[in-house]
Protein backbone atom coordinates (compact mmCIF):
# COMPACT_ATOMS: atom_id res chain seq x y z
CA UNK A 1 0.00 0.00 0.00
CA UNK A 2 1.52 3.36 -1.01
CA UNK A 3 2.32 5.93 1.65
CA UNK A 4 0.07 8.95 2.11
CA UNK A 5 1.27 12.54 1.57
CA UNK A 6 1.44 12.97 5.34
CA UNK A 7 3.56 9.82 5.74
CA UNK A 8 5.93 10.96 2.99
CA UNK A 9 6.25 14.40 4.58
CA UNK A 10 6.97 12.84 7.99
CA UNK A 11 9.58 10.54 6.44
CA UNK A 12 11.28 13.48 4.69
CA UNK A 13 11.30 15.50 7.91
CA UNK A 14 12.76 12.57 9.88
CA UNK A 15 15.48 12.10 7.25
CA UNK A 16 16.37 15.81 7.33
CA UNK A 17 16.56 15.65 11.13
CA UNK A 18 18.88 12.61 10.98
CA UNK A 19 21.12 14.36 8.46
CA UNK A 20 21.21 17.58 10.50
CA UNK A 21 21.93 15.69 13.71
CA UNK A 22 24.81 13.77 12.13
CA UNK A 23 26.21 16.92 10.52
CA UNK A 24 26.09 19.03 13.67
CA UNK A 25 27.99 16.34 15.59
CA UNK A 26 30.69 16.08 12.92
CA UNK A 27 30.92 19.84 12.24
CA UNK A 28 31.15 20.56 15.96
CA UNK A 29 33.82 17.96 16.68
CA UNK A 30 35.88 17.97 13.48
CA UNK A 31 35.19 21.39 12.01
CA UNK A 32 33.31 22.32 8.86
CA UNK A 33 36.26 22.07 6.45
CA UNK A 34 37.41 18.68 7.77
CA UNK A 35 33.98 17.06 7.43
CA UNK A 36 32.94 15.51 4.12
CA UNK A 37 29.42 14.82 2.90
CA UNK A 38 30.29 11.11 2.71
CA UNK A 39 31.11 11.10 6.43
CA UNK A 40 27.83 12.83 7.22
CA UNK A 41 25.98 10.23 5.15
CA UNK A 42 27.69 7.38 7.03
CA UNK A 43 26.94 8.99 10.41
CA UNK A 44 23.27 9.54 9.42
CA UNK A 45 22.89 6.07 7.89
CA UNK A 46 21.79 7.46 4.51
CA UNK A 47 23.24 7.68 1.02
CA UNK A 48 25.24 10.70 -0.14
CA UNK A 49 22.67 11.20 -2.89
CA UNK A 50 19.89 11.43 -0.33
CA UNK A 51 21.73 14.24 1.45
CA UNK A 52 21.91 16.16 -1.83
CA UNK A 53 18.17 15.65 -2.32
CA UNK A 54 17.60 17.55 0.94
CA UNK A 55 20.49 20.05 0.87
CA UNK A 56 22.07 21.37 -2.33
CA UNK A 57 25.52 21.77 -0.79
CA UNK A 58 27.38 21.14 2.45
CA UNK A 59 27.24 24.90 3.00
CA UNK A 60 23.43 24.83 2.74
CA UNK A 61 23.38 22.05 5.33
CA UNK A 62 25.58 24.11 7.64
CA UNK A 63 23.24 27.08 7.15
CA UNK A 64 20.21 24.96 8.09
CA UNK A 65 21.97 23.85 11.28
CA UNK A 66 22.88 27.43 12.18
CA UNK A 67 19.27 28.51 11.58
CA UNK A 68 17.99 25.69 13.81
CA UNK A 69 20.44 26.66 16.58
CA UNK A 70 19.36 30.32 16.32
CA UNK A 71 15.71 29.25 16.63
CA UNK A 72 16.61 27.25 19.76
CA UNK A 73 18.22 30.35 21.29
CA UNK A 74 15.11 32.38 20.48
CA UNK A 75 12.98 29.78 22.30
CA UNK A 76 15.06 30.20 25.47
CA UNK A 77 14.86 34.00 25.19
CA UNK A 78 11.06 33.68 25.01
CA UNK A 79 11.06 31.29 27.96
CA UNK A 80 13.09 33.73 30.07
CA UNK A 81 10.57 36.47 29.29
CA UNK A 82 7.67 34.34 30.51
CA UNK A 83 5.99 33.94 33.84
CA UNK A 84 7.62 32.40 36.87
CA UNK A 85 10.19 33.34 39.48
CA UNK A 86 13.69 34.02 38.15
CA UNK A 87 15.35 31.39 40.32
CA UNK A 88 13.03 28.64 39.08
CA UNK A 89 13.41 29.62 35.41
CA UNK A 90 17.19 29.66 35.75
CA UNK A 91 17.32 26.41 37.74
CA UNK A 92 15.10 24.56 35.24
CA UNK A 93 17.14 25.82 32.29
CA UNK A 94 20.51 24.95 33.85
CA UNK A 95 19.28 21.52 34.98
CA UNK A 96 18.17 20.74 31.40
CA UNK A 97 21.52 21.89 29.97
CA UNK A 98 23.47 19.81 32.49
CA UNK A 99 21.35 16.70 31.85
CA UNK A 100 21.92 17.19 28.14
CA UNK A 101 25.70 17.53 28.64
CA UNK A 102 25.76 14.37 30.74
CA UNK A 103 23.88 12.48 28.04
CA UNK A 104 25.91 13.83 25.11
CA UNK A 105 22.84 15.62 23.76
CA UNK A 106 22.50 18.58 21.39
CA UNK A 107 23.56 21.20 23.95
CA UNK A 108 27.11 19.89 23.84
CA UNK A 109 27.15 20.04 20.06
CA UNK A 110 25.64 23.53 20.14
CA UNK A 111 28.51 24.95 22.21
CA UNK A 112 31.08 23.26 20.00
CA UNK A 113 29.25 24.42 16.87
CA UNK A 114 29.16 27.98 18.20
CA UNK A 115 32.95 27.90 18.53
CA UNK A 116 33.31 26.48 15.01
CA UNK A 117 30.94 29.13 13.65
CA UNK A 118 32.99 31.96 15.14
CA UNK A 119 36.23 30.49 13.81
CA UNK A 120 34.70 29.90 10.38
CA UNK A 121 33.51 33.29 9.21
CA UNK A 122 31.80 35.91 11.34
CA UNK A 123 31.02 37.88 8.15
CA UNK A 124 28.66 35.09 7.03
CA UNK A 125 25.16 36.54 7.69
CA UNK A 126 23.90 33.21 9.08
CA UNK A 127 26.70 33.05 11.61
CA UNK A 128 26.21 36.73 12.41
CA UNK A 129 22.55 35.89 13.13
CA UNK A 130 23.58 33.02 15.42
CA UNK A 131 25.94 35.28 17.34
CA UNK A 132 23.22 37.94 17.51
CA UNK A 133 20.76 35.42 18.98
CA UNK A 134 23.39 34.28 21.51
CA UNK A 135 23.86 37.93 22.53
CA UNK A 136 20.05 38.26 22.80
CA UNK A 137 19.98 35.25 25.13
CA UNK A 138 22.66 36.76 27.37
CA UNK A 139 20.70 40.04 27.46
CA UNK A 140 17.48 38.18 28.32
CA UNK A 141 19.34 36.34 31.08
CA UNK A 142 20.67 39.63 32.46
CA UNK A 143 17.11 41.03 32.51
CA UNK A 144 15.88 37.89 34.29
CA UNK A 145 18.69 38.21 36.85
CA UNK A 146 17.81 41.86 37.42
CA UNK A 147 14.17 40.89 37.93
CA UNK A 148 15.22 38.24 40.47
CA UNK A 149 17.43 40.74 42.27
CA UNK A 150 14.52 43.17 42.58
CA UNK A 151 12.40 40.33 44.00
CA UNK A 152 15.15 39.58 46.53
CA UNK A 153 15.73 35.97 45.39
CA UNK A 154 18.98 36.48 43.46
CA UNK A 155 22.26 37.81 44.79
CA UNK A 156 23.31 41.40 44.07
CA UNK A 157 25.87 42.18 41.39
CA UNK A 158 26.04 43.47 37.81
CA UNK A 159 23.35 41.45 35.93
CA UNK A 160 25.30 41.41 32.65
CA UNK A 161 28.45 40.13 34.34
CA UNK A 162 26.48 37.47 36.20
CA UNK A 163 24.85 36.36 32.94
CA UNK A 164 28.29 36.14 31.29
CA UNK A 165 29.55 34.12 34.25
CA UNK A 166 26.66 31.66 33.92
CA UNK A 167 27.19 31.06 30.20
CA UNK A 168 30.98 30.91 30.56
CA UNK A 169 30.45 28.18 33.17
CA UNK A 170 28.14 26.21 30.87
CA UNK A 171 30.55 26.59 27.93
CA UNK A 172 33.45 25.45 30.12
CA UNK A 173 31.48 22.43 31.28
CA UNK A 174 30.77 21.55 27.65
CA UNK A 175 34.53 21.53 26.99
CA UNK A 176 35.08 19.26 30.01
CA UNK A 177 32.36 16.94 28.70
CA UNK A 178 34.29 16.56 25.43
CA UNK A 179 37.66 16.09 27.15
CA UNK A 180 36.47 13.62 29.80
CA UNK A 181 33.89 11.78 27.73
CA UNK A 182 32.27 8.97 29.73
CA UNK A 183 34.15 10.10 32.87
CA UNK A 184 32.37 13.48 32.88
CA UNK A 185 29.92 14.03 35.72
CA UNK A 186 28.24 17.43 35.66
CA UNK A 187 27.73 19.43 38.84
CA UNK A 188 24.24 20.07 40.13
CA UNK A 189 22.24 23.04 38.90
CA UNK A 190 22.34 24.39 42.46
CA UNK A 191 26.14 24.40 42.46
CA UNK A 192 26.33 26.11 39.05
CA UNK A 193 23.87 28.75 40.26
CA UNK A 194 25.43 29.21 43.72
CA UNK A 195 26.82 32.63 42.73
CA UNK A 196 23.33 33.74 41.68
CA UNK A 197 20.62 32.25 43.87
CA UNK A 198 20.33 33.31 47.50
CA UNK A 199 20.13 30.57 50.08
CA UNK A 200 16.76 30.19 51.72
CA UNK A 201 16.72 31.85 55.17
Coordinates of C-alpha atoms in Angstrom, one line a residue:
X1 CA 0.0 0.0 0.0
X2 CA 1.5 3.4 -1.0
X3 CA 2.3 5.9 1.6
X4 CA 0.1 8.9 2.1
X5 CA 1.3 12.5 1.6
X6 CA 1.4 13.0 5.3
X7 CA 3.6 9.8 5.7
X8 CA 5.9 11.0 3.0
X9 CA 6.3 14.4 4.6
X10 CA 7.0 12.8 8.0
X11 CA 9.6 10.5 6.4
X12 CA 11.3 13.5 4.7
X13 CA 11.3 15.5 7.9
X14 CA 12.8 12.6 9.9
X15 CA 15.5 12.1 7.2
X16 CA 16.4 15.8 7.3
X17 CA 16.6 15.7 11.1
X18 CA 18.9 12.6 11.0
X19 CA 21.1 14.4 8.5
X20 CA 21.2 17.6 10.5
X21 CA 21.9 15.7 13.7
X22 CA 24.8 13.8 12.1
X23 CA 26.2 16.9 10.5
X24 CA 26.1 19.0 13.7
X25 CA 28.0 16.3 15.6
X26 CA 30.7 16.1 12.9
X27 CA 30.9 19.8 12.2
X28 CA 31.1 20.6 16.0
X29 CA 33.8 18.0 16.7
X30 CA 35.9 18.0 13.5
X31 CA 35.2 21.4 12.0
X32 CA 33.3 22.3 8.9
X33 CA 36.3 22.1 6.4
X34 CA 37.4 18.7 7.8
X35 CA 34.0 17.1 7.4
X36 CA 32.9 15.5 4.1
X37 CA 29.4 14.8 2.9
X38 CA 30.3 11.1 2.7
X39 CA 31.1 11.1 6.4
X40 CA 27.8 12.8 7.2
X41 CA 26.0 10.2 5.1
X42 CA 27.7 7.4 7.0
X43 CA 26.9 9.0 10.4
X44 CA 23.3 9.5 9.4
X45 CA 22.9 6.1 7.9
X46 CA 21.8 7.5 4.5
X47 CA 23.2 7.7 1.0
X48 CA 25.2 10.7 -0.1
X49 CA 22.7 11.2 -2.9
X50 CA 19.9 11.4 -0.3
X51 CA 21.7 14.2 1.5
X52 CA 21.9 16.2 -1.8
X53 CA 18.2 15.7 -2.3
X54 CA 17.6 17.5 0.9
X55 CA 20.5 20.0 0.9
X56 CA 22.1 21.4 -2.3
X57 CA 25.5 21.8 -0.8
X58 CA 27.4 21.1 2.5
X59 CA 27.2 24.9 3.0
X60 CA 23.4 24.8 2.7
X61 CA 23.4 22.0 5.3
X62 CA 25.6 24.1 7.6
X63 CA 23.2 27.1 7.1
X64 CA 20.2 25.0 8.1
X65 CA 22.0 23.9 11.3
X66 CA 22.9 27.4 12.2
X67 CA 19.3 28.5 11.6
X68 CA 18.0 25.7 13.8
X69 CA 20.4 26.7 16.6
X70 CA 19.4 30.3 16.3
X71 CA 15.7 29.3 16.6
X72 CA 16.6 27.3 19.8
X73 CA 18.2 30.3 21.3
X74 CA 15.1 32.4 20.5
X75 CA 13.0 29.8 22.3
X76 CA 15.1 30.2 25.5
X77 CA 14.9 34.0 25.2
X78 CA 11.1 33.7 25.0
X79 CA 11.1 31.3 28.0
X80 CA 13.1 33.7 30.1
X81 CA 10.6 36.5 29.3
X82 CA 7.7 34.3 30.5
X83 CA 6.0 33.9 33.8
X84 CA 7.6 32.4 36.9
X85 CA 10.2 33.3 39.5
X86 CA 13.7 34.0 38.1
X87 CA 15.4 31.4 40.3
X88 CA 13.0 28.6 39.1
X89 CA 13.4 29.6 35.4
X90 CA 17.2 29.7 35.8
X91 CA 17.3 26.4 37.7
X92 CA 15.1 24.6 35.2
X93 CA 17.1 25.8 32.3
X94 CA 20.5 25.0 33.9
X95 CA 19.3 21.5 35.0
X96 CA 18.2 20.7 31.4
X97 CA 21.5 21.9 30.0
X98 CA 23.5 19.8 32.5
X99 CA 21.3 16.7 31.8
X100 CA 21.9 17.2 28.1
X101 CA 25.7 17.5 28.6
X102 CA 25.8 14.4 30.7
X103 CA 23.9 12.5 28.0
X104 CA 25.9 13.8 25.1
X105 CA 22.8 15.6 23.8
X106 CA 22.5 18.6 21.4
X107 CA 23.6 21.2 24.0
X108 CA 27.1 19.9 23.8
X109 CA 27.2 20.0 20.1
X110 CA 25.6 23.5 20.1
X111 CA 28.5 24.9 22.2
X112 CA 31.1 23.3 20.0
X113 CA 29.2 24.4 16.9
X114 CA 29.2 28.0 18.2
X115 CA 32.9 27.9 18.5
X116 CA 33.3 26.5 15.0
X117 CA 30.9 29.1 13.7
X118 CA 33.0 32.0 15.1
X119 CA 36.2 30.5 13.8
X120 CA 34.7 29.9 10.4
X121 CA 33.5 33.3 9.2
X122 CA 31.8 35.9 11.3
X123 CA 31.0 37.9 8.2
X124 CA 28.7 35.1 7.0
X125 CA 25.2 36.5 7.7
X126 CA 23.9 33.2 9.1
X127 CA 26.7 33.1 11.6
X128 CA 26.2 36.7 12.4
X129 CA 22.6 35.9 13.1
X130 CA 23.6 33.0 15.4
X131 CA 25.9 35.3 17.3
X132 CA 23.2 37.9 17.5
X133 CA 20.8 35.4 19.0
X134 CA 23.4 34.3 21.5
X135 CA 23.9 37.9 22.5
X136 CA 20.1 38.3 22.8
X137 CA 20.0 35.3 25.1
X138 CA 22.7 36.8 27.4
X139 CA 20.7 40.0 27.5
X140 CA 17.5 38.2 28.3
X141 CA 19.3 36.3 31.1
X142 CA 20.7 39.6 32.5
X143 CA 17.1 41.0 32.5
X144 CA 15.9 37.9 34.3
X145 CA 18.7 38.2 36.8
X146 CA 17.8 41.9 37.4
X147 CA 14.2 40.9 37.9
X148 CA 15.2 38.2 40.5
X149 CA 17.4 40.7 42.3
X150 CA 14.5 43.2 42.6
X151 CA 12.4 40.3 44.0
X152 CA 15.2 39.6 46.5
X153 CA 15.7 36.0 45.4
X154 CA 19.0 36.5 43.5
X155 CA 22.3 37.8 44.8
X156 CA 23.3 41.4 44.1
X157 CA 25.9 42.2 41.4
X158 CA 26.0 43.5 37.8
X159 CA 23.3 41.5 35.9
X160 CA 25.3 41.4 32.7
X161 CA 28.5 40.1 34.3
X162 CA 26.5 37.5 36.2
X163 CA 24.8 36.4 32.9
X164 CA 28.3 36.1 31.3
X165 CA 29.5 34.1 34.3
X166 CA 26.7 31.7 33.9
X167 CA 27.2 31.1 30.2
X168 CA 31.0 30.9 30.6
X169 CA 30.5 28.2 33.2
X170 CA 28.1 26.2 30.9
X171 CA 30.5 26.6 27.9
X172 CA 33.5 25.4 30.1
X173 CA 31.5 22.4 31.3
X174 CA 30.8 21.5 27.6
X175 CA 34.5 21.5 27.0
X176 CA 35.1 19.3 30.0
X177 CA 32.4 16.9 28.7
X178 CA 34.3 16.6 25.4
X179 CA 37.7 16.1 27.2
X180 CA 36.5 13.6 29.8
X181 CA 33.9 11.8 27.7
X182 CA 32.3 9.0 29.7
X183 CA 34.1 10.1 32.9
X184 CA 32.4 13.5 32.9
X185 CA 29.9 14.0 35.7
X186 CA 28.2 17.4 35.7
X187 CA 27.7 19.4 38.8
X188 CA 24.2 20.1 40.1
X189 CA 22.2 23.0 38.9
X190 CA 22.3 24.4 42.5
X191 CA 26.1 24.4 42.5
X192 CA 26.3 26.1 39.0
X193 CA 23.9 28.7 40.3
X194 CA 25.4 29.2 43.7
X195 CA 26.8 32.6 42.7
X196 CA 23.3 33.7 41.7
X197 CA 20.6 32.3 43.9
X198 CA 20.3 33.3 47.5
X199 CA 20.1 30.6 50.1
X200 CA 16.8 30.2 51.7
X201 CA 16.7 31.9 55.2

